[in-house]
Amino acid sequence: AQTVTQSQPEMSVQEAETVTLSCTYDTSENNYYLFWYKQPPSRQMILVIRQEAYKQQNATENRFSVNFQKAAKSFSLKISDSQLGDTAMYFCAFMALPSYGKLTFGQGTILTVHP
Amino acid sequence: KAGVTQTPRYLIKTRGQQVTLSCSPISGHRSVSWYQQTPGQGLQFLFEYFSETQRNKGNFPGRFSGRQFSNSRSEMNVSTLELGDSALYLCASSLIQGAAYEQYFGPGTRLTVT
């Protein structure tokens, strides 16, 4: 069984600064995807970024980038130039390709961006 | 394209009743997954349907069931409701084609059991 651990229940950052959210996972699978989702107070889950395990290059999406360390089973999210609209709960999620359609989520990190 | 839609958005039921939640995926998406979100247990996978077949199932009792129709719309049913079933139920759809495995979520159905 896969497990996903987010060790930071809450984090805060000043507007325009950079923040990194941590995520580790445990799996015996070799083919998998990792995702970061954002859930603002509206509760709408929004895909932030994805990473294929077979790709060594770290994924980036505008101000969002990941640091994927496959051997260490670590998948952190860096948010640059933080904006007030980034305030949300962030979830790290894992999907093993034999079980596509099933996401395993971490417990989430509440990020607050202060003006 | 329209996003994932879920109906109803809010629901209040009494213990022992049953409930049916509906999910319409993004056009062209054939995979639909369901999740339960509670403050205590977080986000937990219920089941996933693809082309009207249940392919994966989470660790939930048999009171939780689902189905998918030929147009990819999906429903989930909870029978004999318990207080602990109060939760936000999220539906997500995915293309599952090529390398497109990411899931797109609906706004959720907030179920309250009294």
PDB file of N, CA and C in Angstrom, chain A residues 3-106:
ATOM      1  N   THR A   3       1.654   5.197   0.891  1.00  0.00           N
ATOM      2  CA  THR A   3       1.345   6.226   1.881  1.00  0.00           C
ATOM      3  C   THR A   3       1.997   7.530   1.451  1.00  0.00           C
ATOM      4  N   VAL A   4       1.342   8.625   1.794  1.00  0.00           N
ATOM      5  CA  VAL A   4       1.838   9.960   1.491  1.00  0.00           C
ATOM      6  C   VAL A   4       1.851  10.759   2.783  1.00  0.00           C
ATOM      7  N   THR A   5       2.971  11.391   3.078  1.00  0.00           N
ATOM      8  CA  THR A   5       3.111  12.116   4.335  1.00  0.00           C
ATOM      9  C   THR A   5       3.484  13.574   4.081  1.00  0.00           C
ATOM     10  N   GLN A   6       2.692  14.457   4.650  1.00  0.00           N
ATOM     11  CA  GLN A   6       3.012  15.885   4.629  1.00  0.00           C
ATOM     12  C   GLN A   6       3.254  16.276   6.078  1.00  0.00           C
ATOM     13  N   SER A   7       4.479  16.614   6.393  1.00  0.00           N
ATOM     14  CA  SER A   7       4.880  16.797   7.793  1.00  0.00           C
ATOM     15  C   SER A   7       4.598  18.194   8.338  1.00  0.00           C
ATOM     16  N   GLN A   8       4.171  19.100   7.472  1.00  0.00           N
ATOM     17  CA  GLN A   8       3.919  20.489   7.905  1.00  0.00           C
ATOM     18  C   GLN A   8       2.407  20.749   7.906  1.00  0.00           C
ATOM     19  N   PRO A   9       1.748  20.704   9.051  1.00  0.00           N
ATOM     20  CA  PRO A   9       0.298  20.941   9.078  1.00  0.00           C
ATOM     21  C   PRO A   9      -0.054  22.365   8.653  1.00  0.00           C
ATOM     22  N   GLU A  10       0.778  23.320   9.037  1.00  0.00           N
ATOM     23  CA  GLU A  10       0.506  24.713   8.684  1.00  0.00           C
ATOM     24  C   GLU A  10       1.795  25.434   8.347  1.00  0.00           C
ATOM     25  N   MET A  11       1.703  26.373   7.399  1.00  0.00           N
ATOM     26  CA  MET A  11       2.837  27.226   7.067  1.00  0.00           C
ATOM     27  C   MET A  11       2.312  28.601   6.721  1.00  0.00           C
ATOM     28  N   SER A  12       3.163  29.599   6.907  1.00  0.00           N
ATOM     29  CA  SER A  12       2.770  30.947   6.518  1.00  0.00           C
ATOM     30  C   SER A  12       3.952  31.620   5.814  1.00  0.00           C
ATOM     31  N   VAL A  13       3.624  32.572   4.954  1.00  0.00           N
ATOM     32  CA  VAL A  13       4.645  33.269   4.164  1.00  0.00           C
ATOM     33  C   VAL A  13       4.148  34.684   3.888  1.00  0.00           C
ATOM     34  N   GLN A  14       5.084  35.599   3.725  1.00  0.00           N
ATOM     35  CA  GLN A  14       4.729  36.964   3.358  1.00  0.00           C
ATOM     36  C   GLN A  14       4.537  37.045   1.845  1.00  0.00           C
ATOM     37  N   GLU A  15       3.629  37.885   1.455  1.00  0.00           N
ATOM     38  CA  GLU A  15       3.391  38.122   0.031  1.00  0.00           C
ATOM     39  C   GLU A  15       4.710  38.429  -0.666  1.00  0.00           C
ATOM     40  N   ALA A  16       4.881  37.861  -1.871  1.00  0.00           N
ATOM     41  CA  ALA A  16       6.056  38.049  -2.733  1.00  0.00           C
ATOM     42  C   ALA A  16       7.246  37.180  -2.339  1.00  0.00           C
ATOM     43  N   GLU A  17       7.172  36.502  -1.214  1.00  0.00           N
ATOM     44  CA  GLU A  17       8.274  35.640  -0.820  1.00  0.00           C
ATOM     45  C   GLU A  17       8.078  34.225  -1.362  1.00  0.00           C
ATOM     46  N   THR A  18       9.068  33.380  -1.101  1.00  0.00           N
ATOM     47  CA  THR A  18       9.057  31.991  -1.579  1.00  0.00           C
ATOM     48  C   THR A  18       8.824  31.039  -0.419  1.00  0.00           C
ATOM     49  N   VAL A  19       8.074  29.998  -0.674  1.00  0.00           N
ATOM     50  CA  VAL A  19       7.791  29.006   0.364  1.00  0.00           C
ATOM     51  C   VAL A  19       7.880  27.611  -0.255  1.00  0.00           C
ATOM     52  N   THR A  20       8.320  26.649   0.540  1.00  0.00           N
ATOM     53  CA  THR A  20       8.428  25.261   0.084  1.00  0.00           C
ATOM     54  C   THR A  20       7.623  24.349   0.988  1.00  0.00           C
ATOM     55  N   LEU A  21       6.754  23.552   0.375  1.00  0.00           N
ATOM     56  CA  LEU A  21       5.938  22.583   1.102  1.00  0.00           C
ATOM     57  C   LEU A  21       6.522  21.195   0.883  1.00  0.00           C
ATOM     58  N   SER A  22       6.603  20.412   1.943  1.00  0.00           N
ATOM     59  CA  SER A  22       7.259  19.108   1.870  1.00  0.00           C
ATOM     60  C   SER A  22       6.269  17.958   1.719  1.00  0.00           C
ATOM     61  N   CYS A  23       6.729  16.906   1.059  1.00  0.00           N
ATOM     62  CA  CYS A  23       5.916  15.704   0.885  1.00  0.00           C
ATOM     63  C   CYS A  23       6.854  14.518   0.700  1.00  0.00           C
ATOM     64  N   THR A  24       6.592  13.445   1.424  1.00  0.00           N
ATOM     65  CA  THR A  24       7.310  12.203   1.194  1.00  0.00           C
ATOM     66  C   THR A  24       6.279  11.110   0.958  1.00  0.00           C
ATOM     67  N   TYR A  25       6.707  10.066   0.253  1.00  0.00           N
ATOM     68  CA  TYR A  25       5.780   8.986  -0.048  1.00  0.00           C
ATOM     69  C   TYR A  25       6.501   7.661   0.047  1.00  0.00           C
ATOM     70  N   ASP A  26       5.719   6.632   0.173  1.00  0.00           N
ATOM     71  CA  ASP A  26       6.280   5.299   0.273  1.00  0.00           C
ATOM     72  C   ASP A  26       5.553   4.390  -0.709  1.00  0.00           C
ATOM     73  N   THR A  27       6.289   3.712  -1.562  1.00  0.00           N
ATOM     74  CA  THR A  27       5.700   2.814  -2.542  1.00  0.00           C
ATOM     75  C   THR A  27       6.730   1.817  -3.013  1.00  0.00           C
ATOM     76  N   SER A  28       6.247   0.667  -3.476  1.00  0.00           N
ATOM     77  CA  SER A  28       7.118  -0.322  -4.093  1.00  0.00           C
ATOM     78  C   SER A  28       6.938  -0.311  -5.612  1.00  0.00           C
ATOM     79  N   GLU A  29       6.037   0.569  -6.078  1.00  0.00           N
ATOM     80  CA  GLU A  29       5.794   0.673  -7.514  1.00  0.00           C
ATOM     81  C   GLU A  29       6.911   1.464  -8.190  1.00  0.00           C
ATOM     82  N   ASN A  30       7.080   1.186  -9.475  1.00  0.00           N
ATOM     83  CA  ASN A  30       8.107   1.897 -10.225  1.00  0.00           C
ATOM     84  C   ASN A  30       7.505   2.941 -11.164  1.00  0.00           C
ATOM     85  N   ASN A  31       6.264   2.696 -11.588  1.00  0.00           N
ATOM     86  CA  ASN A  31       5.593   3.629 -12.496  1.00  0.00           C
ATOM     87  C   ASN A  31       4.470   4.340 -11.756  1.00  0.00           C
ATOM     88  N   TYR A  32       4.643   5.627 -11.595  1.00  0.00           N
ATOM     89  CA  TYR A  32       3.628   6.373 -10.850  1.00  0.00           C
ATOM     90  C   TYR A  32       3.691   7.847 -11.204  1.00  0.00           C
ATOM     91  N   TYR A  33       2.661   8.545 -10.782  1.00  0.00           N
ATOM     92  CA  TYR A  33       2.574   9.983 -10.943  1.00  0.00           C
ATOM     93  C   TYR A  33       2.438  10.617  -9.555  1.00  0.00           C
ATOM     94  N   LEU A  34       2.924  11.839  -9.460  1.00  0.00           N
ATOM     95  CA  LEU A  34       2.747  12.626  -8.249  1.00  0.00           C
ATOM     96  C   LEU A  34       2.093  13.949  -8.615  1.00  0.00           C
ATOM     97  N   PHE A  35       1.273  14.439  -7.722  1.00  0.00           N
ATOM     98  CA  PHE A  35       0.524  15.664  -7.984  1.00  0.00           C
ATOM     99  C   PHE A  35       0.515  16.553  -6.740  1.00  0.00           C
ATOM    100  N   TRP A  36       0.366  17.828  -6.976  1.00  0.00           N
ATOM    101  CA  TRP A  36       0.006  18.775  -5.928  1.00  0.00           C
ATOM    102  C   TRP A  36      -1.336  19.390  -6.307  1.00  0.00           C
ATOM    103  N   TYR A  37      -2.245  19.348  -5.354  1.00  0.00           N
ATOM    104  CA  TYR A  37      -3.555  19.968  -5.524  1.00  0.00           C
ATOM    105  C   TYR A  37      -3.693  21.083  -4.500  1.00  0.00           C
ATOM    106  N   LYS A  38      -4.478  22.075  -4.847  1.00  0.00           N
ATOM    107  CA  LYS A  38      -4.758  23.214  -3.974  1.00  0.00           C
ATOM    108  C   LYS A  38      -6.255  23.228  -3.694  1.00  0.00           C
ATOM    109  N   GLN A  39      -6.618  23.419  -2.420  1.00  0.00           N
ATOM    110  CA  GLN A  39      -8.032  23.515  -2.060  1.00  0.00           C
ATOM    111  C   GLN A  39      -8.258  24.803  -1.275  1.00  0.00           C
ATOM    112  N   PRO A  40      -8.714  25.862  -1.928  1.00  0.00           N
ATOM    113  CA  PRO A  40      -8.985  27.127  -1.247  1.00  0.00           C
ATOM    114  C   PRO A  40     -10.235  27.007  -0.380  1.00  0.00           C
ATOM    115  N   PRO A  41     -10.579  28.041   0.352  1.00  0.00           N
ATOM    116  CA  PRO A  41     -11.764  27.983   1.221  1.00  0.00           C
ATOM    117  C   PRO A  41     -13.049  27.578   0.504  1.00  0.00           C
ATOM    118  N   SER A  42     -13.139  27.782  -0.789  1.00  0.00           N
ATOM    119  CA  SER A  42     -14.326  27.357  -1.545  1.00  0.00           C
ATOM    120  C   SER A  42     -14.464  25.835  -1.600  1.00  0.00           C
ATOM    121  N   ARG A  43     -13.387  25.112  -1.231  1.00  0.00           N
ATOM    122  CA  ARG A  43     -13.319  23.633  -1.226  1.00  0.00           C
ATOM    123  C   ARG A  43     -13.152  23.037  -2.620  1.00  0.00           C
ATOM    124  N   GLN A  44     -13.035  23.864  -3.650  1.00  0.00           N
ATOM    125  CA  GLN A  44     -12.793  23.361  -5.004  1.00  0.00           C
ATOM    126  C   GLN A  44     -11.353  22.895  -5.121  1.00  0.00           C
ATOM    127  N   MET A  45     -11.141  21.628  -5.459  1.00  0.00           N
ATOM    128  CA  MET A  45      -9.788  21.080  -5.620  1.00  0.00           C
ATOM    129  C   MET A  45      -9.251  21.484  -6.988  1.00  0.00           C
ATOM    130  N   ILE A  46      -8.066  22.074  -6.991  1.00  0.00           N
ATOM    131  CA  ILE A  46      -7.469  22.580  -8.221  1.00  0.00           C
ATOM    132  C   ILE A  46      -6.108  21.939  -8.415  1.00  0.00           C
ATOM    133  N   LEU A  47      -5.888  21.359  -9.587  1.00  0.00           N
ATOM    134  CA  LEU A  47      -4.590  20.763  -9.892  1.00  0.00           C
ATOM    135  C   LEU A  47      -3.549  21.868 -10.050  1.00  0.00           C
ATOM    136  N   VAL A  48      -2.448  21.734  -9.333  1.00  0.00           N
ATOM    137  CA  VAL A  48      -1.379  22.727  -9.403  1.00  0.00           C
ATOM    138  C   VAL A  48      -0.279  22.269 -10.353  1.00  0.00           C
ATOM    139  N   ILE A  49       0.171  21.025 -10.171  1.00  0.00           N
ATOM    140  CA  ILE A  49       1.304  20.545 -10.938  1.00  0.00           C
ATOM    141  C   ILE A  49       1.358  19.025 -10.864  1.00  0.00           C
ATOM    142  N   ARG A  50       1.938  18.392 -11.876  1.00  0.00           N
ATOM    143  CA  ARG A  50       2.093  16.945 -11.864  1.00  0.00           C
ATOM    144  C   ARG A  50       3.519  16.581 -12.264  1.00  0.00           C
ATOM    145  N   GLN A  51       3.930  15.395 -11.824  1.00  0.00           N
ATOM    146  CA  GLN A  51       5.269  14.893 -12.124  1.00  0.00           C
ATOM    147  C   GLN A  51       5.183  13.415 -12.448  1.00  0.00           C
ATOM    148  N   GLU A  52       5.726  13.013 -13.598  1.00  0.00           N
ATOM    149  CA  GLU A  52       5.798  11.601 -13.921  1.00  0.00           C
ATOM    150  C   GLU A  52       7.074  11.035 -13.307  1.00  0.00           C
ATOM    151  N   ALA A  53       6.987   9.865 -12.692  1.00  0.00           N
ATOM    152  CA  ALA A  53       8.145   9.308 -11.996  1.00  0.00           C
ATOM    153  C   ALA A  53       9.295   8.981 -12.939  1.00  0.00           C
ATOM    154  N   TYR A  54       9.004   8.695 -14.213  1.00  0.00           N
ATOM    155  CA  TYR A  54      10.063   8.303 -15.135  1.00  0.00           C
ATOM    156  C   TYR A  54      10.838   9.510 -15.664  1.00  0.00           C
ATOM    157  N   LYS A  55      10.325  10.707 -15.400  1.00  0.00           N
ATOM    158  CA  LYS A  55      11.005  11.925 -15.851  1.00  0.00           C
ATOM    159  C   LYS A  55      11.938  12.445 -14.762  1.00  0.00           C
ATOM    160  N   GLN A  56      13.174  12.663 -15.112  1.00  0.00           N
ATOM    161  CA  GLN A  56      14.135  13.189 -14.131  1.00  0.00           C
ATOM    162  C   GLN A  56      13.989  14.695 -13.963  1.00  0.00           C
ATOM    163  N   GLN A  57      13.542  15.359 -15.019  1.00  0.00           N
ATOM    164  CA  GLN A  57      13.418  16.805 -14.960  1.00  0.00           C
ATOM    165  C   GLN A  57      12.245  17.197 -14.074  1.00  0.00           C
ATOM    166  N   ASN A  58      12.486  18.165 -13.195  1.00  0.00           N
ATOM    167  CA  ASN A  58      11.442  18.642 -12.301  1.00  0.00           C
ATOM    168  C   ASN A  58      10.411  19.459 -13.067  1.00  0.00           C
ATOM    169  N   ALA A  59       9.133  19.235 -12.738  1.00  0.00           N
ATOM    170  CA  ALA A  59       8.048  19.959 -13.399  1.00  0.00           C
ATOM    171  C   ALA A  59       7.959  21.399 -12.893  1.00  0.00           C
ATOM    172  N   THR A  60       7.562  22.291 -13.777  1.00  0.00           N
ATOM    173  CA  THR A  60       7.328  23.686 -13.406  1.00  0.00           C
ATOM    174  C   THR A  60       6.050  24.167 -14.089  1.00  0.00           C
ATOM    175  N   GLU A  61       5.328  25.024 -13.388  1.00  0.00           N
ATOM    176  CA  GLU A  61       4.121  25.655 -13.924  1.00  0.00           C
ATOM    177  C   GLU A  61       4.097  27.078 -13.392  1.00  0.00           C
ATOM    178  N   ASN A  62       4.600  27.993 -14.198  1.00  0.00           N
ATOM    179  CA  ASN A  62       4.634  29.402 -13.810  1.00  0.00           C
ATOM    180  C   ASN A  62       5.375  29.580 -12.475  1.00  0.00           C
ATOM    181  N   ARG A  63       4.711  30.017 -11.426  1.00  0.00           N
ATOM    182  CA  ARG A  63       5.373  30.282 -10.138  1.00  0.00           C
ATOM    183  C   ARG A  63       5.559  29.015  -9.299  1.00  0.00           C
ATOM    184  N   PHE A  64       5.047  27.895  -9.784  1.00  0.00           N
ATOM    185  CA  PHE A  64       5.087  26.652  -9.035  1.00  0.00           C
ATOM    186  C   PHE A  64       6.116  25.701  -9.639  1.00  0.00           C
ATOM    187  N   SER A  65       6.927  25.116  -8.805  1.00  0.00           N
ATOM    188  CA  SER A  65       7.892  24.126  -9.271  1.00  0.00           C
ATOM    189  C   SER A  65       8.036  23.061  -8.206  1.00  0.00           C
ATOM    190  N   VAL A  66       8.527  21.893  -8.638  1.00  0.00           N
ATOM    191  CA  VAL A  66       8.719  20.802  -7.682  1.00  0.00           C
ATOM    192  C   VAL A  66      10.186  20.408  -7.636  1.00  0.00           C
ATOM    193  N   ASN A  67      10.541  19.793  -6.510  1.00  0.00           N
ATOM    194  CA  ASN A  67      11.845  19.154  -6.364  1.00  0.00           C
ATOM    195  C   ASN A  67      11.564  17.673  -6.138  1.00  0.00           C
ATOM    196  N   PHE A  68      11.730  16.893  -7.200  1.00  0.00           N
ATOM    197  CA  PHE A  68      11.405  15.468  -7.170  1.00  0.00           C
ATOM    198  C   PHE A  68      12.677  14.686  -6.963  1.00  0.00           C
ATOM    199  N   GLN A  69      12.784  13.999  -5.843  1.00  0.00           N
ATOM    200  CA  GLN A  69      13.929  13.159  -5.514  1.00  0.00           C
ATOM    201  C   GLN A  69      13.428  11.721  -5.417  1.00  0.00           C
ATOM    202  N   LYS A  70      13.534  10.974  -6.530  1.00  0.00           N
ATOM    203  CA  LYS A  70      12.919   9.655  -6.583  1.00  0.00           C
ATOM    204  C   LYS A  70      13.530   8.683  -5.574  1.00  0.00           C
ATOM    205  N   ALA A  71      14.845   8.683  -5.458  1.00  0.00           N
ATOM    206  CA  ALA A  71      15.507   7.742  -4.547  1.00  0.00           C
ATOM    207  C   ALA A  71      15.097   8.017  -3.104  1.00  0.00           C
ATOM    208  N   ALA A  72      14.940   9.270  -2.769  1.00  0.00           N
ATOM    209  CA  ALA A  72      14.550   9.648  -1.410  1.00  0.00           C
ATOM    210  C   ALA A  72      13.039   9.628  -1.222  1.00  0.00           C
ATOM    211  N   LYS A  73      12.304   9.419  -2.300  1.00  0.00           N
ATOM    212  CA  LYS A  73      10.843   9.421  -2.284  1.00  0.00           C
ATOM    213  C   LYS A  73      10.329  10.715  -1.670  1.00  0.00           C
ATOM    214  N   SER A  74      10.817  11.807  -2.254  1.00  0.00           N
ATOM    215  CA  SER A  74      10.469  13.132  -1.770  1.00  0.00           C
ATOM    216  C   SER A  74       9.948  13.963  -2.938  1.00  0.00           C
ATOM    217  N   PHE A  75       8.952  14.791  -2.661  1.00  0.00           N
ATOM    218  CA  PHE A  75       8.297  15.563  -3.730  1.00  0.00           C
ATOM    219  C   PHE A  75       7.829  16.881  -3.124  1.00  0.00           C
ATOM    220  N   SER A  76       8.687  17.878  -3.110  1.00  0.00           N
ATOM    221  CA  SER A  76       8.327  19.152  -2.483  1.00  0.00           C
ATOM    222  C   SER A  76       7.839  20.157  -3.519  1.00  0.00           C
ATOM    223  N   LEU A  77       7.016  21.068  -3.075  1.00  0.00           N
ATOM    224  CA  LEU A  77       6.447  22.115  -3.939  1.00  0.00           C
ATOM    225  C   LEU A  77       7.002  23.466  -3.527  1.00  0.00           C
ATOM    226  N   LYS A  78       7.568  24.196  -4.490  1.00  0.00           N
ATOM    227  CA  LYS A  78       8.057  25.546  -4.230  1.00  0.00           C
ATOM    228  C   LYS A  78       7.135  26.543  -4.906  1.00  0.00           C
ATOM    229  N   ILE A  79       6.684  27.513  -4.108  1.00  0.00           N
ATOM    230  CA  ILE A  79       5.850  28.581  -4.641  1.00  0.00           C
ATOM    231  C   ILE A  79       6.659  29.869  -4.574  1.00  0.00           C
ATOM    232  N   SER A  80       6.935  30.437  -5.723  1.00  0.00           N
ATOM    233  CA  SER A  80       7.701  31.682  -5.793  1.00  0.00           C
ATOM    234  C   SER A  80       6.759  32.873  -5.895  1.00  0.00           C
ATOM    235  N   ASP A  81       7.229  34.045  -5.427  1.00  0.00           N
ATOM    236  CA  ASP A  81       6.433  35.266  -5.535  1.00  0.00           C
ATOM    237  C   ASP A  81       5.011  35.019  -5.023  1.00  0.00           C
ATOM    238  N   SER A  82       4.902  34.548  -3.790  1.00  0.00           N
ATOM    239  CA  SER A  82       3.604  34.170  -3.217  1.00  0.00           C
ATOM    240  C   SER A  82       2.582  35.296  -3.324  1.00  0.00           C
ATOM    241  N   GLN A  83       1.363  34.915  -3.631  1.00  0.00           N
ATOM    242  CA  GLN A  83       0.269  35.876  -3.756  1.00  0.00           C
ATOM    243  C   GLN A  83      -0.839  35.535  -2.759  1.00  0.00           C
ATOM    244  N   LEU A  84      -1.645  36.528  -2.417  1.00  0.00           N
ATOM    245  CA  LEU A  84      -2.719  36.304  -1.445  1.00  0.00           C
ATOM    246  C   LEU A  84      -3.636  35.173  -1.890  1.00  0.00           C
ATOM    247  N   GLY A  85      -3.839  35.047  -3.195  1.00  0.00           N
ATOM    248  CA  GLY A  85      -4.696  33.991  -3.732  1.00  0.00           C
ATOM    249  C   GLY A  85      -4.116  32.598  -3.602  1.00  0.00           C
ATOM    250  N   ASP A  86      -2.865  32.502  -3.157  1.00  0.00           N
ATOM    251  CA  ASP A  86      -2.266  31.183  -2.928  1.00  0.00           C
ATOM    252  C   ASP A  86      -2.689  30.606  -1.576  1.00  0.00           C
ATOM    253  N   THR A  87      -3.338  31.402  -0.754  1.00  0.00           N
ATOM    254  CA  THR A  87      -3.807  30.913   0.542  1.00  0.00           C
ATOM    255  C   THR A  87      -4.793  29.784   0.322  1.00  0.00           C
ATOM    256  N   ALA A  88      -4.470  28.611   0.868  1.00  0.00           N
ATOM    257  CA  ALA A  88      -5.279  27.411   0.628  1.00  0.00           C
ATOM    258  C   ALA A  88      -4.674  26.243   1.387  1.00  0.00           C
ATOM    259  N   MET A  89      -5.397  25.120   1.352  1.00  0.00           N
ATOM    260  CA  MET A  89      -4.843  23.842   1.810  1.00  0.00           C
ATOM    261  C   MET A  89      -4.200  23.204   0.585  1.00  0.00           C
ATOM    262  N   TYR A  90      -2.981  22.700   0.743  1.00  0.00           N
ATOM    263  CA  TYR A  90      -2.270  22.040  -0.356  1.00  0.00           C
ATOM    264  C   TYR A  90      -2.125  20.557  -0.035  1.00  0.00           C
ATOM    265  N   PHE A  91      -2.506  19.724  -1.012  1.00  0.00           N
ATOM    266  CA  PHE A  91      -2.429  18.285  -0.853  1.00  0.00           C
ATOM    267  C   PHE A  91      -1.434  17.706  -1.850  1.00  0.00           C
ATOM    268  N   CYS A  92      -0.580  16.838  -1.349  1.00  0.00           N
ATOM    269  CA  CYS A  92       0.296  16.033  -2.177  1.00  0.00           C
ATOM    270  C   CYS A  92      -0.453  14.719  -2.452  1.00  0.00           C
ATOM    271  N   ALA A  93      -0.379  14.226  -3.682  1.00  0.00           N
ATOM    272  CA  ALA A  93      -1.128  13.016  -4.021  1.00  0.00           C
ATOM    273  C   ALA A  93      -0.301  12.098  -4.915  1.00  0.00           C
ATOM    274  N   PHE A  94      -0.539  10.802  -4.785  1.00  0.00           N
ATOM    275  CA  PHE A  94       0.205   9.758  -5.476  1.00  0.00           C
ATOM    276  C   PHE A  94      -0.761   8.894  -6.272  1.00  0.00           C
ATOM    277  N   MET A  95      -0.332   8.510  -7.470  1.00  0.00           N
ATOM    278  CA  MET A  95      -1.128   7.572  -8.267  1.00  0.00           C
ATOM    279  C   MET A  95      -0.187   6.544  -8.882  1.00  0.00           C
ATOM    280  N   ALA A  96      -0.373   5.263  -8.540  1.00  0.00           N
ATOM    281  CA  ALA A  96       0.398   4.187  -9.157  1.00  0.00           C
ATOM    282  C   ALA A  96      -0.304   3.797 -10.440  1.00  0.00           C
ATOM    283  N   LEU A  97       0.448   3.666 -11.510  1.00  0.00           N
ATOM    284  CA  LEU A  97      -0.200   3.406 -12.798  1.00  0.00           C
ATOM    285  C   LEU A  97      -0.973   2.088 -12.855  1.00  0.00           C
ATOM    286  N   PRO A  98      -0.609   1.038 -12.118  1.00  0.00           N
ATOM    287  CA  PRO A  98      -1.510  -0.114 -12.162  1.00  0.00           C
ATOM    288  C   PRO A  98      -2.887   0.216 -11.591  1.00  0.00           C
ATOM    289  N   SER A  99      -2.972   1.257 -10.776  1.00  0.00           N
ATOM    290  CA  SER A  99      -4.244   1.642 -10.148  1.00  0.00           C
ATOM    291  C   SER A  99      -4.643   3.038 -10.590  1.00  0.00           C
ATOM    292  N   TYR A 100      -4.470   3.325 -11.898  1.00  0.00           N
ATOM    293  CA  TYR A 100      -4.840   4.678 -12.322  1.00  0.00           C
ATOM    294  C   TYR A 100      -6.306   4.888 -12.029  1.00  0.00           C
ATOM    295  N   GLY A 101      -6.642   6.094 -11.608  1.00  0.00           N
ATOM    296  CA  GLY A 101      -7.985   6.392 -11.157  1.00  0.00           C
ATOM    297  C   GLY A 101      -8.053   6.493  -9.660  1.00  0.00           C
ATOM    298  N   LYS A 102      -7.038   6.043  -8.945  1.00  0.00           N
ATOM    299  CA  LYS A 102      -7.014   6.091  -7.501  1.00  0.00           C
ATOM    300  C   LYS A 102      -5.871   6.988  -7.035  1.00  0.00           C
ATOM    301  N   LEU A 103      -6.234   8.085  -6.408  1.00  0.00           N
ATOM    302  CA  LEU A 103      -5.252   8.977  -5.805  1.00  0.00           C
ATOM    303  C   LEU A 103      -5.171   8.700  -4.313  1.00  0.00           C
ATOM    304  N   THR A 104      -3.932   8.647  -3.811  1.00  0.00           N
ATOM    305  CA  THR A 104      -3.706   8.578  -2.375  1.00  0.00           C
ATOM    306  C   THR A 104      -3.182   9.939  -1.938  1.00  0.00           C
ATOM    307  N   PHE A 105      -3.861  10.558  -0.995  1.00  0.00           N
ATOM    308  CA  PHE A 105      -3.538  11.923  -0.589  1.00  0.00           C
ATOM    309  C   PHE A 105      -2.797  11.957   0.741  1.00  0.00           C
ATOM    310  N   GLY A 106      -1.965  12.987   0.900  1.00  0.00           N
ATOM    311  CA  GLY A 106      -1.412  13.312   2.199  1.00  0.00           C
ATOM    312  C   GLY A 106      -2.468  14.045   3.019  1.00  0.00           C
TER     313      GLY A 106
END
